[in-house]
Coordinates of C-alpha atoms and ligand atoms in Angstrom, one line a residue:
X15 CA 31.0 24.4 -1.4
X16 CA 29.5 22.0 -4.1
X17 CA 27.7 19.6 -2.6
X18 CA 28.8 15.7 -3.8
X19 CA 24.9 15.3 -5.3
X20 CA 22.0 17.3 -6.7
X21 CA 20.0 14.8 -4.6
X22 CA 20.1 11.6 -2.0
X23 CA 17.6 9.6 -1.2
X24 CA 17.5 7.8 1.5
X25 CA 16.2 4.0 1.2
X26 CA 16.1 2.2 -2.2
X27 CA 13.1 0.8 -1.9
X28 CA 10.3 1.4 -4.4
X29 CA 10.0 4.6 -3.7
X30 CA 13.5 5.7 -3.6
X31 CA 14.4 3.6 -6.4
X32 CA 11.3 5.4 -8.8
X33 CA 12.8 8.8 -7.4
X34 CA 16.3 8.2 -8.3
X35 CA 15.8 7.0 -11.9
X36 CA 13.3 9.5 -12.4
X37 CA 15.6 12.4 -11.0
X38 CA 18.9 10.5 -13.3
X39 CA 16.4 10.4 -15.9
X40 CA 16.5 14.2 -15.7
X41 CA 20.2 14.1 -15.9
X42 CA 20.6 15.6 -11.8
X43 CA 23.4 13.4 -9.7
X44 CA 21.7 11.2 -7.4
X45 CA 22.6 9.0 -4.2
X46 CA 20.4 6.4 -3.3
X47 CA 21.6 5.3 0.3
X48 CA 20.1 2.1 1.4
X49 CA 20.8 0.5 4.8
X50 CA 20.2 -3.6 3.6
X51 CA 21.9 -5.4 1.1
X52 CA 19.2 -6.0 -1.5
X53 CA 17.8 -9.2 -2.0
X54 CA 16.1 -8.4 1.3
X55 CA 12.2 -9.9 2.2
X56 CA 9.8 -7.4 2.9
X57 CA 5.8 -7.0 3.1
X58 CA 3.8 -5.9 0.5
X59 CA 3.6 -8.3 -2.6
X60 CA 0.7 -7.1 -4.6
X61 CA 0.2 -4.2 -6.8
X62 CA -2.4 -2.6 -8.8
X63 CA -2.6 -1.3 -12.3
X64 CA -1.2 2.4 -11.5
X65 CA 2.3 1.2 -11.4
X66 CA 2.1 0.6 -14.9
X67 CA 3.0 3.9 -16.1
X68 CA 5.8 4.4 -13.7
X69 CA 7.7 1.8 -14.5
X70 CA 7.0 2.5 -18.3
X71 CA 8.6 5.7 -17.7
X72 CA 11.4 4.8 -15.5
X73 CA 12.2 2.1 -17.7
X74 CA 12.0 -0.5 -15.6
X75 CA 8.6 -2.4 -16.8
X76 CA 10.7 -4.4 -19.4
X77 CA 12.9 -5.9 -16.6
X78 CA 9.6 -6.1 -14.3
X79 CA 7.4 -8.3 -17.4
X80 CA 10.6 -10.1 -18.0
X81 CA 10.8 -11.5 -14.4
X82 CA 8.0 -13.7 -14.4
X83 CA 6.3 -12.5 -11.5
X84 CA 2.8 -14.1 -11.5
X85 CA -0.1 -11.3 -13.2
X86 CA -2.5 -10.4 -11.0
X87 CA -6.1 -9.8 -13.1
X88 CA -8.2 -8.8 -10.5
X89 CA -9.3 -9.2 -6.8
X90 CA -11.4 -11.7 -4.8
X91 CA -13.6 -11.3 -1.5
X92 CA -14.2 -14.3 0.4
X93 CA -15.8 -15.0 3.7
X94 CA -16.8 -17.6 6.2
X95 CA -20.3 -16.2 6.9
X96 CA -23.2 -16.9 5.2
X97 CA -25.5 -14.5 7.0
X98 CA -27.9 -13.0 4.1
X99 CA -27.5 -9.5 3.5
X100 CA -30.7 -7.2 3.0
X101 CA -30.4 -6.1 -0.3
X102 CA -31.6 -2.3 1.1
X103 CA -32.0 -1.1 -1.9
X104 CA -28.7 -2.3 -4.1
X105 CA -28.8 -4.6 -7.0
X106 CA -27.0 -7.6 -7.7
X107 CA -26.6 -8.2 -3.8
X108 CA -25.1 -11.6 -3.4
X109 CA -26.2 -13.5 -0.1
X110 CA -23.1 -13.8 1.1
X111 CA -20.2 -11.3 1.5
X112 CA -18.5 -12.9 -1.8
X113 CA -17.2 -10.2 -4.6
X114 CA -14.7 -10.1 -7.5
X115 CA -13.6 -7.6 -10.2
X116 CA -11.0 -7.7 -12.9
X117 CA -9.2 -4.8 -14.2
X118 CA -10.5 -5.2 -18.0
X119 CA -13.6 -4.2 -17.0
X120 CA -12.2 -0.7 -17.0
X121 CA -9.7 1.3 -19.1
X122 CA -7.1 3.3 -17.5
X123 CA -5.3 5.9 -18.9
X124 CA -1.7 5.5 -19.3
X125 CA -2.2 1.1 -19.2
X126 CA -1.9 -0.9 -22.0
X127 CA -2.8 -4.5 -20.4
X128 CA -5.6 -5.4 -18.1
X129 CA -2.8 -7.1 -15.9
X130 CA -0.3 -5.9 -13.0
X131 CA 1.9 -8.4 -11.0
X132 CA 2.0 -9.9 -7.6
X133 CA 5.6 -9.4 -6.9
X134 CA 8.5 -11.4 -4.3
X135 CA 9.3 -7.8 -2.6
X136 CA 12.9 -9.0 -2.6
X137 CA 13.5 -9.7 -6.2
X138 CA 11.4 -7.0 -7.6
X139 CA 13.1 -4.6 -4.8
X140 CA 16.4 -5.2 -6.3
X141 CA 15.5 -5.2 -9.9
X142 CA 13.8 -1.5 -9.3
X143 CA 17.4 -0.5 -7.5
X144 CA 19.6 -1.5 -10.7
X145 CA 17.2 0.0 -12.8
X146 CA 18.1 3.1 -10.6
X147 CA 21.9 2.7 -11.2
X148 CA 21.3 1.7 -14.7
X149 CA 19.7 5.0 -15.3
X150 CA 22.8 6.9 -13.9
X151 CA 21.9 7.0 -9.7
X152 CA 24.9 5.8 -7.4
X153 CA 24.0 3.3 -4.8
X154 CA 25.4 2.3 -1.3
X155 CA 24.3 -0.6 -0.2
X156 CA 24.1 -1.9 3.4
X157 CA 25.0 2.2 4.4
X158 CA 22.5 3.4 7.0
X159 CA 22.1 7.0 7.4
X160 CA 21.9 7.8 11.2
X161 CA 21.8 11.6 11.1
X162 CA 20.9 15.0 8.9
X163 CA 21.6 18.5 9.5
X164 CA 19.9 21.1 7.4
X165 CA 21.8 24.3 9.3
X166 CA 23.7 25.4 6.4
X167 CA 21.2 27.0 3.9
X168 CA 22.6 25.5 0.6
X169 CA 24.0 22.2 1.4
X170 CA 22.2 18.9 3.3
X171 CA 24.5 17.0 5.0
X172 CA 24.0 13.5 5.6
X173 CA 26.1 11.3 7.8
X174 CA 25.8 7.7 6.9
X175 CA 27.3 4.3 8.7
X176 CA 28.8 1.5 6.5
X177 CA 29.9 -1.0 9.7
X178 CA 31.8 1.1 12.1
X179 CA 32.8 3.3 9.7
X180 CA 31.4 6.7 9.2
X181 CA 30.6 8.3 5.8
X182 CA 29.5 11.5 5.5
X183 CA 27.8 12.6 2.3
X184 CA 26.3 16.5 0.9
X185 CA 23.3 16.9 -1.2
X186 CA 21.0 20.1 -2.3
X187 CA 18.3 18.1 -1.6
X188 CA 16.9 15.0 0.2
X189 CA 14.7 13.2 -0.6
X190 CA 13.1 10.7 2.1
X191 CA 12.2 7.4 1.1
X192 CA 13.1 5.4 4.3
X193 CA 9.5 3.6 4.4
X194 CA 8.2 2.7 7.8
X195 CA 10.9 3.5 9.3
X196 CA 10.3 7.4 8.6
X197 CA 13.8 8.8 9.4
X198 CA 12.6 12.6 9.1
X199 CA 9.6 12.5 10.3
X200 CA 10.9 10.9 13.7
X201 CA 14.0 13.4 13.3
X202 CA 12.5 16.5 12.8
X203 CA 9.2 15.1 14.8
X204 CA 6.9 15.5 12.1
X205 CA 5.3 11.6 12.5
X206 CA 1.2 11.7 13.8
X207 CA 0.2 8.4 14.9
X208 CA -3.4 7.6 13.1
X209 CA -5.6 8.0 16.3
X210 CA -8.1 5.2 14.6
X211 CA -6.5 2.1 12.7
X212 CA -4.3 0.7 14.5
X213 CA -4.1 -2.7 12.4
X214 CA -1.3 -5.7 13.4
X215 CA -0.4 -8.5 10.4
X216 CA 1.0 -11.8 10.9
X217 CA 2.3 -13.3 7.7
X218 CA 4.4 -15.9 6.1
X219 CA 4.6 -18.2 2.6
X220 CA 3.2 -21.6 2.1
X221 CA 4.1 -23.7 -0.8
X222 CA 1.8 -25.8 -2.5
X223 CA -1.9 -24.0 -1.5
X224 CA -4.8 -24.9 -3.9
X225 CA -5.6 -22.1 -4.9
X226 CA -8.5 -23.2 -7.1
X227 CA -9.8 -24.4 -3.7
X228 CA -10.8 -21.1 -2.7
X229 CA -11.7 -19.9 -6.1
X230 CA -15.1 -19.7 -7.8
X231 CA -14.1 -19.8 -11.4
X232 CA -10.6 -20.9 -12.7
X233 CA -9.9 -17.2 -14.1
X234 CA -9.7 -16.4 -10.4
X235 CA -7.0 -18.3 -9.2
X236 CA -4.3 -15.9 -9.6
X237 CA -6.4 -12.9 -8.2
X238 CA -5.5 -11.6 -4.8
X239 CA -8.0 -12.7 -2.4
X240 CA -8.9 -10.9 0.9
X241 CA -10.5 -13.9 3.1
X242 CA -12.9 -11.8 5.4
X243 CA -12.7 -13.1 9.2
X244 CA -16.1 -13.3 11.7
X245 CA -13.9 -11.6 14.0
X246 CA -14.8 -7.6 13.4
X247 CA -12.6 -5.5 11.7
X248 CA -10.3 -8.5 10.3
X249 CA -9.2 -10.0 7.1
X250 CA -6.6 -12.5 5.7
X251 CA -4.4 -11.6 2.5
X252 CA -3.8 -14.5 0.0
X253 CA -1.2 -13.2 -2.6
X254 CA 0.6 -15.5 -5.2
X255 CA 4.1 -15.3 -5.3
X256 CA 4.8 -18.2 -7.7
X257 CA 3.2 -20.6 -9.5
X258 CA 2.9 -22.7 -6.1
X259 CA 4.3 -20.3 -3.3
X260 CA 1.1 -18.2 -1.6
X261 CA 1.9 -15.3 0.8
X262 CA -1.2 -15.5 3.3
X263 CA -1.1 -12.9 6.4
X264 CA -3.4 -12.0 8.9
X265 CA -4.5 -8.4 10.1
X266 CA -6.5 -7.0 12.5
X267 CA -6.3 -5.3 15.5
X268 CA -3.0 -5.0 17.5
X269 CA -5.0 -5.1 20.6
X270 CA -6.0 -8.5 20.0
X271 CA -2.8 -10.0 19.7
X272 CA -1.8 -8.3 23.4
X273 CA -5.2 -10.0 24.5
X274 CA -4.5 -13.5 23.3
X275 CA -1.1 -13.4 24.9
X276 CA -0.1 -15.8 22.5
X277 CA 2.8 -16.5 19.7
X278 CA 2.2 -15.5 16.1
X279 CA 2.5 -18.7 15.1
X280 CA -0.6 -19.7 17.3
X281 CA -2.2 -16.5 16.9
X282 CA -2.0 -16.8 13.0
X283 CA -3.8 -20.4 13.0
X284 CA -6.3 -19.3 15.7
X285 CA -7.8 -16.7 13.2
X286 CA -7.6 -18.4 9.9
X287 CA -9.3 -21.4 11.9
X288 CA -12.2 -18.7 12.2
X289 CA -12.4 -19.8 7.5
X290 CA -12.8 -23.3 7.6
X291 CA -12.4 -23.5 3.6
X292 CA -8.9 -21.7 3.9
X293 CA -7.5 -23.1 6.7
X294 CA -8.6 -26.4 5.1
X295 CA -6.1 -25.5 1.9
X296 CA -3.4 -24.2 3.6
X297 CA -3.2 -27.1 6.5
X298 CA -2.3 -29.5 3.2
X299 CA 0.4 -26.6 2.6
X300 CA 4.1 -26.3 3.8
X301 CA 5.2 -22.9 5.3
X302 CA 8.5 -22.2 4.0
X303 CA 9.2 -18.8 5.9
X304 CA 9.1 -17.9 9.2
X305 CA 6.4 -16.1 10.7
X306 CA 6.7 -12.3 10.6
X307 CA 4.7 -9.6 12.2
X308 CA 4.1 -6.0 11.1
X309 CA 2.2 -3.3 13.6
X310 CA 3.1 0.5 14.3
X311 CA 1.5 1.0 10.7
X312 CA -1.0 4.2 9.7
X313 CA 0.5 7.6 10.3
X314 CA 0.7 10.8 8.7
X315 CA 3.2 13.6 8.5
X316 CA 2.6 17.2 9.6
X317 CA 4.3 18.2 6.3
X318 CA 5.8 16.6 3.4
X319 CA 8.0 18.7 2.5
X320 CA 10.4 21.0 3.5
X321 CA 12.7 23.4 2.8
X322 CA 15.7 21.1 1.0
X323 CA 13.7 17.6 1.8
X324 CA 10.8 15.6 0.6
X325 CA 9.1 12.7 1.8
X326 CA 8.0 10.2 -0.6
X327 CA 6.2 7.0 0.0
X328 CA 5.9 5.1 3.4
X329 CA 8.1 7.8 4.4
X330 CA 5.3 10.0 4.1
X331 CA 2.3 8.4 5.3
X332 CA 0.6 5.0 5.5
X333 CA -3.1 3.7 5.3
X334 CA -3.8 0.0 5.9
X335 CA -3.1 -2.1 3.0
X336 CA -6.7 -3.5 2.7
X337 CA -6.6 -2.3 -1.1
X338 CA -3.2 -2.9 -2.1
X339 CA -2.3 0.8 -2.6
X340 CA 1.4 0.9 -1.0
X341 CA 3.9 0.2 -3.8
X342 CA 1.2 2.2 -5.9
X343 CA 1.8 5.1 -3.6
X344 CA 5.3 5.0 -3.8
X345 CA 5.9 5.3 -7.4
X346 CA 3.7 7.2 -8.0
X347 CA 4.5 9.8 -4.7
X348 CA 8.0 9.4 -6.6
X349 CA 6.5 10.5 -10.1
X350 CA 5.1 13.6 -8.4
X351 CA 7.6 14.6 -6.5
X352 CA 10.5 14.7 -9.5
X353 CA 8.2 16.8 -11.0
X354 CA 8.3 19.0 -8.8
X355 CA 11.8 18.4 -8.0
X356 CA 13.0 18.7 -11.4
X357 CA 11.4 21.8 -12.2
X358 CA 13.1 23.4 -9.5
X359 CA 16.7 22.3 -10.4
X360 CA 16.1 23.6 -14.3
X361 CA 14.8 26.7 -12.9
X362 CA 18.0 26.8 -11.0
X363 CA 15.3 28.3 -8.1
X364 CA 17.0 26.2 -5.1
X365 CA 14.7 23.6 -3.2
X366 CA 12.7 25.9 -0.8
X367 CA 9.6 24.1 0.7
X368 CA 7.2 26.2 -1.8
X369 CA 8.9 24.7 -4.3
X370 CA 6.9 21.3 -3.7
X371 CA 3.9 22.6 -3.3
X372 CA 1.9 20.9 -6.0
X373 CA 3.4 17.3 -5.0
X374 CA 1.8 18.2 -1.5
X375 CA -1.8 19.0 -2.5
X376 CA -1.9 16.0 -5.2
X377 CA -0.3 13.7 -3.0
X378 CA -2.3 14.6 0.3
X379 CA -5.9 14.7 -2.1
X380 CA -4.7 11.1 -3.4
X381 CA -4.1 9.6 -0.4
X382 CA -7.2 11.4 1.4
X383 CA -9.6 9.6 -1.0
X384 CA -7.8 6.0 0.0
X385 CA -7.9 6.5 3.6
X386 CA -11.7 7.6 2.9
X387 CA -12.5 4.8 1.1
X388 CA -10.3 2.4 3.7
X389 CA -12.3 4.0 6.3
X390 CA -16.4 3.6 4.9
X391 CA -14.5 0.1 4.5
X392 CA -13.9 -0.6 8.3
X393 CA -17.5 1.2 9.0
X394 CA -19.5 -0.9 6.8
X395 CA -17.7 -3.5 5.0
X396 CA -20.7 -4.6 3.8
X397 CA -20.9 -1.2 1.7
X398 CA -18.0 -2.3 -0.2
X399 CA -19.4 -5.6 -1.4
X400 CA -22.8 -3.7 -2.3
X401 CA -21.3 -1.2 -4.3
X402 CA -18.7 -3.3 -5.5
X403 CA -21.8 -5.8 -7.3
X404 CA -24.0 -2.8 -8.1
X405 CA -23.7 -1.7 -12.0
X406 CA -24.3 2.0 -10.6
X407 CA -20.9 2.4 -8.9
X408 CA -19.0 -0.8 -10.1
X409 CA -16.6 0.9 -12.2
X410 CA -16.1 4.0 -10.2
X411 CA -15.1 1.2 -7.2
X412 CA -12.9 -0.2 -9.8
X413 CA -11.3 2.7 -10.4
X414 CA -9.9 3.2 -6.8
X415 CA -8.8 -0.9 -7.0
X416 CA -6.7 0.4 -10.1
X417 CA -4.9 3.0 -7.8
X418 CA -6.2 5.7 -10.7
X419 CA -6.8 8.4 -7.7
X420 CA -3.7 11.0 -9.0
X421 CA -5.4 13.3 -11.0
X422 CA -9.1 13.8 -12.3
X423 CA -12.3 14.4 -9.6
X424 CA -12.9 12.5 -6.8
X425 CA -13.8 8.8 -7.8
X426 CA -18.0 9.6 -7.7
X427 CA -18.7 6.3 -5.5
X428 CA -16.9 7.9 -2.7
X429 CA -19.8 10.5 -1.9
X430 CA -22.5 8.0 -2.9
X431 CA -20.6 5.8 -0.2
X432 CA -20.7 9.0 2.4
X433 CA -24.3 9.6 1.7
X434 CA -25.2 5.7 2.7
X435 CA -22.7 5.2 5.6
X436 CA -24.6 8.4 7.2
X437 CA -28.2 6.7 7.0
X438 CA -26.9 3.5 8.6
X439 CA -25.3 5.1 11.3
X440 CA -28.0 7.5 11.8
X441 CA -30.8 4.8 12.3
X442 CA -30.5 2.0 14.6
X443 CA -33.5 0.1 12.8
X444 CA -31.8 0.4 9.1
X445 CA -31.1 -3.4 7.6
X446 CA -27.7 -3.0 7.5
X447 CA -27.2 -1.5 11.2
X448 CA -25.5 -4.6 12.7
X449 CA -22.9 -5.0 10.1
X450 CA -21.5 -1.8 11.4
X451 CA -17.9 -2.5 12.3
X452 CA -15.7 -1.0 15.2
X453 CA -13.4 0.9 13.7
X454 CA -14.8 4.6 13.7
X455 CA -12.0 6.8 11.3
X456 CA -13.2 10.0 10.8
X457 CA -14.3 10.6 7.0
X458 CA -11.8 13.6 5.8
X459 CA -10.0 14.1 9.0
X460 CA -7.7 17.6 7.8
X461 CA -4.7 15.5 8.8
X462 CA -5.3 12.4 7.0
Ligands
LIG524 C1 0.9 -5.8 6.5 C2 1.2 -5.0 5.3 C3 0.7 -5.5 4.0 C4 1.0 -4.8 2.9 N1 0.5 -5.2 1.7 C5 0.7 -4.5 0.5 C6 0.2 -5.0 -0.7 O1 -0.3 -6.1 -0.9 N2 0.4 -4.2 -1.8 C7 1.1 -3.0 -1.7 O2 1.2 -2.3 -2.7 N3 1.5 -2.5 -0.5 C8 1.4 -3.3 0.6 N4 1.9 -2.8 1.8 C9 2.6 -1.5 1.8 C10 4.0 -1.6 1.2 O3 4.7 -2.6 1.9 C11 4.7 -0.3 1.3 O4 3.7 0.7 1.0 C12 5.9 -0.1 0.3 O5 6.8 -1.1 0.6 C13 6.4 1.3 0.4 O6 7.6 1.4 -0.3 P1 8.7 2.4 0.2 O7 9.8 2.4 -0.9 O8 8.1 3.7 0.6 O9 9.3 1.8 1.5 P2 10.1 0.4 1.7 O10 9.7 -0.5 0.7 O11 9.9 0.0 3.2 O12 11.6 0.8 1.5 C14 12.3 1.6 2.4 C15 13.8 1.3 2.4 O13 14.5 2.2 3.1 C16 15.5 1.6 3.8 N5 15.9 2.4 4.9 C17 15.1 2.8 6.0 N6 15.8 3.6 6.8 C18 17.0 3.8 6.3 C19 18.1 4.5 6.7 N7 18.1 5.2 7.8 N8 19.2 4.5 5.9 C20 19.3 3.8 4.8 N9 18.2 3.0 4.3 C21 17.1 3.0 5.1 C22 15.0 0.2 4.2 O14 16.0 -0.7 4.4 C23 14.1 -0.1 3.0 O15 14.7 -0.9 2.0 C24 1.7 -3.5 2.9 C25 2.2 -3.1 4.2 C26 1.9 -3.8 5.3 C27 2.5 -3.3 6.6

């Protein structure tokens, strides 16, 4: 039989979205099958500079700078402590835990602007989605896939649910882009919980937060801050999402949240009490949302791809958002993957798992070196601000806060990073033994 599509992809998120327009692009049929009805909120509002280039080439970064999403120049540390930090042998150690960069400080290949955007999920969402059918994909909206079967050798078959009603729908391929909600990997049991981070958020929007409160220089303002907590191992995110709406949410560990036995609500002010200067600003601000709550976040998959499916984005795996690398993931998992993907439907070579092959090892290096760095972070946070201020590794560190981790070596801070983490932990009388956080992630582990 001929199947109704060369591809579908379930969820038209970012990364479904960037894999359908890629894979129209390529002149393939695609299905993009998305269970909500698009404007829909979701978490995940900042992005970094290695989006650029996949929106360029989807065509969707003339919509995206039309939209007036607020640009995002660089990124801001904060904290509440002032406990002074022995310099142990880094320069430009400032006393506190304070740090900023901004993206012109280092060119990126494939970026033209020393900008990205802090996006409303829901708006940008749905512009990336047209852009998709623009390009030639088919959409169903509000149609939730609820089962796949892969038993016949040259056809997927997918059954979908619009209401009550069932739709069944054939593809050559699927592609997987159902974000944290990982449809294959729970199907076909492929999902490993991280055995480490597991991290719990508590967010909402305010409107009207001075953000110049909490900024040291005007140019700052519209950076994305990460308000370090005194409570180990916890942060708060502060991302514009207009010129007066601010998306602030809370992370740390879920444990804590069972412990306090509390509502988000309270448990939300009850930690950014813990930054007197932030909780100051937002207690003049008006939430306008609800509060929402996101756990059940870093996994990996035992594979990525299969014989007639490929997991892209969220789908695939996820690392803690500390850095903002999600969205960045996405596309560009999506980027890789058509590669691959469209290779193999012009070498008319069928979609056998070996046919993905080089999406796997780029995307499972990539991804290695954020958890890495994610990890040294949750050791040592106090690494990240040394190296962060040290001219040495400075733009190297920048380099991973651009998302630029696709292809080239490993960014050189990460070993340099290594090589210090292992004298901390090694001696008990080093300066910077106390700062040592909780969270032990093993550097490298094969799985993630
Ligand atoms: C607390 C937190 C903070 C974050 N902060 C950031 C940040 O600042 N910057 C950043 O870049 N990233 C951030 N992220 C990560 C970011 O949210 C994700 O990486 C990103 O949304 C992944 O895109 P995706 O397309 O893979 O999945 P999603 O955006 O989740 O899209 C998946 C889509 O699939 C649909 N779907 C799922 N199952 C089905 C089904 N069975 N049938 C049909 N449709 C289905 C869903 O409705 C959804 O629309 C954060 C994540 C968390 C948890």
């Amino acid at each position: 039989m001929t199947p109704d599509f060369d591809a579908i992809v379930v969820g038209g998120g970012p990364a479904g979205s960037t894999a359908a327009a890629y894979l129209a692009q390529a002149g393939m049929s695609v299905a993009v099958v998305e269970g909500a009805v698009f404007p829909r909120p979701h978490v995940g509002e900042s992005l970094v500079p290695a989006t650029t280039p996949v929106l360029l080439e989807t065509g969707a970064l003339e919509a995206v700078d039309a939209a007036g999403f607020p640009r995002k120049y660089g990124a801001s540390w904060t904290t509440a402590e002032s406990r002074r930090i022995p310099h142990a042998g880094f320069t430009n150690l400032s006393h506190d835990w304070a740090a900023k960069v901004q993206f012109v400080e280092r060119d990126q290949e494939g970026v033209d602007r020393d900008f990205t955007y802090h996006v409303d999920r829901g708006r940008f969402d749905l512009l990336l989605l047209k852009n998709a059918e623009e390009r030639g994909a088919t959409v169903f909206s509000g149609v939730r896939v609820t089962g796949v079967d892969f038993d016949d050798p040259d056809v997927v078959r997918v059954t979908a649910r619009l209401g009550s009603a069932e739709v069944p729908l054939t593809g050559r391929l699927l592609v997987d882009a159902s974000g944290r909600q990982t449809l294959l990997g729970r199907l076909l049991r492929m999902k490993v919980p991280d055995p480490v981070f597991d991290q719990y958020a508590v967010h909402t929007w305010f409107d009207g937060l001075d953000r110049s409160a909490l900024a040291s220089h005007p140019k700052e303002v519209d950076h994305i801050f990460v308000h370090f907590l005194p409570v180990k191992d916890s942060w708060v995110w502060q991302i514009p999402i207009t010129d007066t709406i601010t998306s602030v949410g809370v992370v740390t560990q879920k444990f804590r949240f069972r412990e306090a036995a509390t509502d988000r609500e309270a448990f939300f002010w009850d930690f950014v009490n813990g930054h007197p200067a932030l909780s100051a600003a937002l207690g003049k601000a008006e939430r306008i949302r609800p509060f929402s709550a996101e756990g059940d976040y870093s996994y990996a998959m035992k594979a990525i791809a299969g014989d007639r499916y490929v997991l892209i984005g969220d789908a695939a795996r996820f690392v803690d958002p500390i850095f903002s690398s999600g969205v960045s993931v996405a596309l560009n998992s999506a980027r890789i993957a058509c590669r691959d993907i469209v290779a193999a439907h012009r070498a008319g070579t069928g979609f056998g798992k070996a046919a993905f092959s080089g999406y796997e090892d780029t995307l499972r290096r990539a991804v290695s070196y954020w958890y890495e760095f994610i990890s040294i972070y949750y050791r040592l946070n106090i690494l990240f601000t040394a190296f962060v201020q040290d001219p040495r590794y400075r733009v190297d560190v920048l380099r991973m806060l651009q998302g630029d981790v696709y292809d080239g070596e490993e960014p050189k801070a990460l070993q340099a990073m290594r090589d210090v983490l292992a004298v901390v932990e090694g001696d008990p009388d080093h300066p910077w033994h106390p700062f040592l956080g909780t969270l032990r992630a093993p550097t490298m582990a094969p799985l993630f």
